[in-house]
XYZ file of C-alpha atoms in Angstrom:
369
model
C 2.983 5.311 -12.088
C 3.718 2.609 -9.269
C 6.828 2.631 -7.167
C 8.221 -0.343 -8.533
C 8.383 1.091 -12.292
C 10.166 4.080 -10.827
C 12.485 1.964 -9.086
C 13.052 0.050 -12.317
C 13.620 3.180 -14.455
C 16.085 4.575 -11.889
C 18.066 1.298 -11.953
C 17.748 1.503 -15.891
C 19.166 4.850 -15.937
C 21.926 4.116 -13.723
C 23.056 1.193 -15.578
C 22.932 2.920 -18.855
C 24.872 6.026 -17.397
C 27.546 3.479 -15.882
C 27.815 1.572 -19.262
C 28.372 4.666 -21.250
C 30.738 6.116 -18.729
C 32.826 2.821 -18.958
C 32.664 3.104 -22.831
C 33.974 6.664 -22.851
C 36.754 5.850 -20.284
C 37.915 2.576 -22.173
C 40.658 2.855 -24.460
C 40.046 1.562 -28.193
C 40.845 2.440 -31.563
C 38.163 4.902 -32.987
C 36.039 3.341 -35.613
C 33.114 3.703 -37.676
C 31.023 1.515 -35.389
C 31.555 3.695 -32.508
C 28.111 5.580 -32.625
C 26.365 2.313 -32.909
C 28.273 0.998 -29.812
C 27.503 3.864 -27.845
C 23.756 3.631 -28.625
C 23.911 -0.073 -27.694
C 25.538 0.812 -24.330
C 22.860 3.138 -23.468
C 19.907 1.061 -24.944
C 21.306 -2.013 -23.043
C 20.982 -0.395 -19.755
C 17.631 1.367 -20.655
C 15.832 -1.919 -21.551
C 16.145 -2.796 -17.861
C 13.281 -0.470 -17.259
C 10.820 -3.230 -18.656
C 12.710 -6.131 -16.923
C 9.437 -6.868 -14.495
C 6.840 -6.668 -17.414
C 8.881 -8.611 -20.133
C 11.879 -10.201 -18.559
C 12.608 -12.583 -21.517
C 12.545 -9.784 -23.997
C 14.917 -7.690 -21.689
C 16.979 -10.803 -21.543
C 17.380 -10.829 -25.281
C 17.568 -7.151 -25.939
C 20.201 -6.649 -23.372
C 22.367 -9.550 -25.195
C 21.977 -8.290 -28.579
C 23.188 -4.711 -27.186
C 26.312 -6.539 -25.457
C 27.067 -8.168 -28.579
C 27.060 -5.035 -30.587
C 28.990 -2.835 -28.328
C 31.644 -5.714 -28.134
C 31.682 -6.058 -31.942
C 32.193 -2.013 -31.985
C 35.325 -2.603 -29.795
C 34.167 -1.362 -26.356
C 35.645 -3.690 -23.841
C 32.911 -3.081 -21.366
C 31.434 -5.800 -19.000
C 27.779 -6.807 -19.928
C 26.316 -5.702 -16.545
C 22.736 -5.114 -18.183
C 22.733 -8.428 -19.364
C 23.652 -9.696 -15.702
C 20.760 -7.626 -14.387
C 18.454 -9.188 -17.154
C 19.374 -12.965 -16.184
C 18.687 -11.904 -12.442
C 15.200 -10.551 -13.339
C 14.375 -13.488 -15.651
C 15.370 -16.176 -13.218
C 13.530 -14.382 -10.280
C 10.323 -14.434 -12.695
C 10.610 -17.887 -13.015
C 12.013 -18.157 -16.487
C 15.114 -20.362 -15.436
C 15.343 -22.310 -18.796
C 15.205 -19.097 -21.051
C 18.020 -17.622 -18.665
C 20.124 -20.799 -19.140
C 19.828 -20.943 -22.726
C 20.721 -17.473 -23.138
C 23.645 -17.466 -21.227
C 24.943 -20.863 -22.865
C 24.637 -19.088 -26.180
C 26.185 -15.729 -24.805
C 29.214 -17.630 -23.709
C 29.896 -18.946 -27.112
C 28.711 -15.665 -28.974
C 30.811 -13.131 -27.048
C 34.286 -14.742 -28.016
C 32.828 -15.358 -31.713
C 31.809 -11.714 -31.936
C 35.125 -10.604 -30.736
C 37.043 -12.666 -33.279
C 34.507 -11.124 -36.166
C 35.436 -7.702 -34.769
C 38.906 -8.006 -35.671
C 41.093 -9.558 -32.989
C 44.042 -11.526 -34.483
C 43.630 -15.016 -32.438
C 41.231 -17.149 -30.695
C 43.163 -16.971 -27.416
C 43.013 -13.344 -27.153
C 39.219 -13.363 -27.784
C 38.796 -15.873 -25.145
C 40.729 -13.951 -22.822
C 38.859 -10.670 -23.487
C 35.735 -12.522 -23.387
C 36.313 -13.671 -19.580
C 36.830 -10.031 -18.835
C 33.477 -8.956 -20.160
C 31.424 -12.049 -19.261
C 32.797 -14.549 -16.708
C 30.774 -17.860 -15.665
C 31.042 -16.837 -12.021
C 28.979 -13.639 -12.735
C 26.361 -15.409 -14.681
C 26.024 -18.013 -11.843
C 25.888 -15.364 -9.056
C 23.155 -13.458 -10.994
C 21.237 -16.531 -11.532
C 21.561 -17.622 -8.034
C 20.535 -14.418 -6.637
C 17.151 -14.166 -8.919
C 16.441 -17.919 -7.725
C 17.014 -17.197 -3.928
C 14.601 -14.179 -4.063
C 12.251 -16.080 -6.283
C 12.020 -18.893 -3.510
C 11.963 -16.532 -0.749
C 8.832 -14.593 -2.447
C 7.348 -17.947 -2.932
C 7.778 -19.117 0.792
C 6.120 -15.725 1.827
C 3.187 -16.429 -0.741
C 2.767 -19.620 0.739
C 2.885 -18.661 4.509
C 0.195 -15.837 3.655
C -2.017 -18.273 1.566
C -1.565 -20.866 4.775
C -2.683 -18.177 7.232
C -5.660 -17.210 5.061
C -6.683 -20.830 4.908
C -6.397 -21.410 8.690
C -8.498 -18.488 9.267
C -11.002 -19.093 6.675
C -11.095 -22.836 8.333
C -11.575 -21.320 11.933
C -14.346 -19.307 10.434
C -16.253 -21.925 8.707
C -16.052 -23.821 12.166
C -17.374 -21.106 13.966
C -20.015 -20.606 11.451
C -21.107 -24.276 11.727
C -21.101 -24.057 15.617
C -23.320 -21.068 15.607
C -25.776 -22.795 13.267
C -25.955 -25.569 15.613
C -26.481 -23.579 18.614
C -29.184 -21.486 16.767
C -30.994 -24.705 15.573
C -31.108 -26.423 19.185
C -31.823 -23.221 21.057
C -34.378 -21.079 18.742
C -35.869 -23.659 16.220
C -38.000 -25.746 18.551
C -39.254 -22.681 20.459
C -40.185 -20.734 17.565
C -41.987 -23.646 15.968
C -43.993 -24.046 19.305
C -45.138 -20.553 18.952
C -46.053 -20.845 15.508
C -47.959 -24.021 15.964
C -49.836 -22.814 18.998
C -50.727 -19.553 17.430
C -52.003 -21.143 14.154
C -54.177 -23.771 16.394
C -55.566 -20.824 18.371
C -56.381 -18.859 15.312
C -58.225 -22.005 13.786
C -60.108 -22.810 16.790
C -61.306 -19.206 17.140
C -62.436 -19.521 13.639
C -64.045 -22.555 14.203
C -66.244 -21.343 16.754
C -67.082 -18.255 14.935
C -65.030 -15.801 17.461
C -63.410 -12.929 16.641
C -59.696 -13.480 16.536
C -57.686 -10.965 18.607
C -54.994 -8.879 16.759
C -52.506 -9.596 18.852
C -53.253 -13.325 18.300
C -52.754 -12.806 14.477
C -49.822 -10.578 14.960
C -47.992 -13.697 17.052
C -49.006 -16.105 14.276
C -47.624 -13.853 11.397
C -44.600 -13.229 13.515
C -43.995 -16.680 14.247
C -44.226 -17.627 10.544
C -41.779 -14.685 9.690
C -39.296 -15.856 12.300
C -39.385 -19.359 11.006
C -38.541 -18.280 7.597
C -35.821 -15.839 8.553
C -34.221 -18.535 10.829
C -34.307 -21.202 8.118
C -32.618 -18.652 5.699
C -29.993 -17.655 8.204
C -29.151 -21.405 9.086
C -28.639 -22.004 5.274
C -26.312 -19.045 5.084
C -24.412 -20.164 7.945
C -23.923 -23.811 6.783
C -22.809 -23.059 3.683
C -19.648 -25.037 3.039
C -18.343 -27.842 0.527
C -21.158 -30.431 1.490
C -23.612 -27.563 1.066
C -22.173 -25.317 -1.561
C -23.204 -21.684 -1.644
C -25.194 -20.351 -3.917
C -23.999 -18.149 -7.031
C -24.780 -16.505 -10.382
C -25.919 -19.938 -11.877
C -28.557 -20.018 -9.218
C -29.896 -16.616 -9.911
C -32.466 -17.839 -12.710
C -33.952 -20.183 -10.148
C -34.647 -17.204 -7.822
C -36.736 -15.363 -10.700
C -38.413 -18.592 -11.330
C -39.560 -18.863 -7.740
C -40.517 -15.297 -7.830
C -42.705 -15.872 -10.570
C -44.223 -18.791 -9.182
C -45.295 -16.570 -6.094
C -47.117 -14.263 -8.551
C -44.584 -11.856 -9.209
C -43.914 -11.053 -12.939
C -40.097 -11.096 -12.709
C -37.802 -11.149 -15.784
C -34.067 -11.736 -15.982
C -31.641 -10.103 -18.360
C -28.010 -11.332 -18.548
C -25.306 -9.153 -20.441
C -21.681 -9.964 -21.322
C -19.638 -13.113 -20.580
C -19.925 -14.633 -17.247
C -16.648 -16.428 -17.171
C -13.913 -15.911 -14.682
C -16.275 -14.195 -11.824
C -14.802 -14.902 -8.566
C -16.641 -17.231 -6.146
C -17.227 -14.605 -3.479
C -18.511 -12.233 -5.859
C -20.985 -14.570 -7.319
C -22.204 -15.580 -3.653
C -22.697 -11.620 -2.840
C -24.626 -11.251 -6.415
C -26.766 -14.137 -5.734
C -27.542 -12.796 -2.016
C -28.467 -9.326 -3.572
C -31.048 -10.564 -6.117
C -32.515 -12.910 -3.412
C -32.862 -10.094 -0.983
C -34.078 -7.662 -3.358
C -36.891 -9.948 -4.796
C -37.872 -10.860 -1.178
C -38.087 -7.362 -0.442
C -40.352 -6.674 -3.499
C -42.811 -9.569 -2.481
C -42.966 -8.620 1.217
C -42.978 -4.871 1.061
C -43.200 -3.267 -2.329
C -46.815 -4.302 -3.635
C -45.120 -4.607 -6.898
C -46.739 -6.261 -10.098
C -43.497 -6.761 -12.076
C -39.661 -6.892 -11.436
C -36.850 -6.918 -13.520
C -33.235 -8.429 -12.766
C -30.463 -7.341 -14.749
C -27.102 -8.747 -14.503
C -24.121 -6.893 -16.568
C -20.780 -8.487 -16.926
C -18.441 -5.189 -17.706
C -14.773 -5.191 -17.866
C -13.494 -5.466 -14.451
C -16.848 -5.385 -12.830
C -20.117 -7.396 -12.153
C -23.210 -4.866 -12.122
C -26.647 -6.224 -10.512
C -29.835 -4.250 -10.909
C -33.329 -4.965 -9.493
C -36.035 -2.733 -10.436
C -39.571 -2.872 -9.415
C -42.822 -1.113 -10.054
C -44.072 -0.884 -6.653
C -45.531 1.937 -4.448
C -42.004 3.628 -3.542
C -41.844 7.211 -4.554
C -38.927 9.625 -4.689
C -40.566 11.667 -1.950
C -40.753 8.813 0.548
C -37.399 8.183 1.868
C -36.786 4.459 2.478
C -36.000 3.418 6.206
C -32.958 0.826 5.696
C -33.763 -2.671 6.895
C -31.620 -5.411 8.035
C -31.832 -6.895 4.326
C -30.440 -3.421 2.948
C -27.793 -3.213 5.573
C -26.808 -6.800 5.181
C -26.578 -5.864 1.285
C -24.465 -3.208 1.870
C -22.030 -5.121 4.094
C -21.475 -7.796 1.651
C -21.048 -5.191 -1.236
C -18.519 -2.998 1.029
C -16.715 -6.012 1.812
C -15.682 -6.663 -1.859
C -14.748 -3.142 -2.336
C -18.049 -2.325 -4.544
C -20.745 0.059 -4.206
C -24.445 -0.292 -3.518
C -27.316 2.130 -4.421
C -30.713 1.587 -3.026
C -33.636 4.137 -3.640
C -36.869 5.126 -5.271
C -37.090 5.635 -8.987
C -38.027 8.522 -10.517
C -40.566 6.770 -12.416
C -42.006 5.063 -9.477
C -40.982 1.833 -7.873
C -37.746 1.001 -6.183
C -34.010 0.128 -7.512
C -31.257 -1.736 -6.234
C -28.000 -1.723 -7.973
C -24.769 -3.089 -6.996
C -21.390 -2.923 -8.806
C -18.772 -5.537 -7.707
C -15.291 -5.534 -8.711
C -14.580 -9.112 -10.347
C -10.931 -8.628 -9.853
C -10.939 -7.804 -6.028
C -9.119 -10.510 -3.788
C -11.406 -12.691 -2.333
């Protein structure tokens, strides 16, 4: 049970006890409606336990209980109803609170007249004692003041988050430009020179040194990795980041490259936060890249399962990994784990008992992004 519910329960019990005590101490003519009046006093107070979850329902319930114990002859202020007005306005239901209060201002004297008071003036005098307009205004004003304060606090927090996000985007683009200016040209030169040297050696019929082949392959790999890094760093509104809708294209590209890749999607994918979708895309991308580069696999399956409160991504392959060979975490696996952990999820990456490798990530879809 949350702390807020405990506090609401304590307040409700306290108000119910206060109303019952006031009813017992108030002098009135005993009648047949006394048991119903006592029950209404207690019920009106206890209803406040649900004021955060259902403020409008509690507003109606406390109003009904107040009218019942007034009709039973208990001259007790409608304290529980005032709490309900405060809770309804704080929750943003101002119109409901105003309409209910107008009805109550008219219903209380009518109820007192119906309960047996001799004239209207006496009924209106007693109704002012149990429900004054000033009390209603104070309760509503208190609820509105707190609601505005909470909204200003939320806006300030949102502004801080937007400022931090904007600064992070600016820094990311700055890094991308720096990487492009400082590394792209040099890596391209290394790659081209190595490829030319290999080509000339083949043309002359000479043996190509292993070191030269290693330089060529390293240059190609570095160029691919740098392009992928620059694309990730430049994700912004002009170049929207990839998400779940782009996963089928990843699978299609894997099939084009010679891997028998299949995609299965289960459940309703609406309402997935953008951050979760981006992370899911990167997990599938990195997993398929690892399959193509390291697994020596013929097939791979990608499964995306939309479950209540979670998105589960699983990528299986039939490569050469076995349970006897412990995987060496590379940069790709570490990056996937960092992305998943940042969203409060979990990642499992290990060989399968039937052979091959499995990457499985579970991401909470209701995690704040």
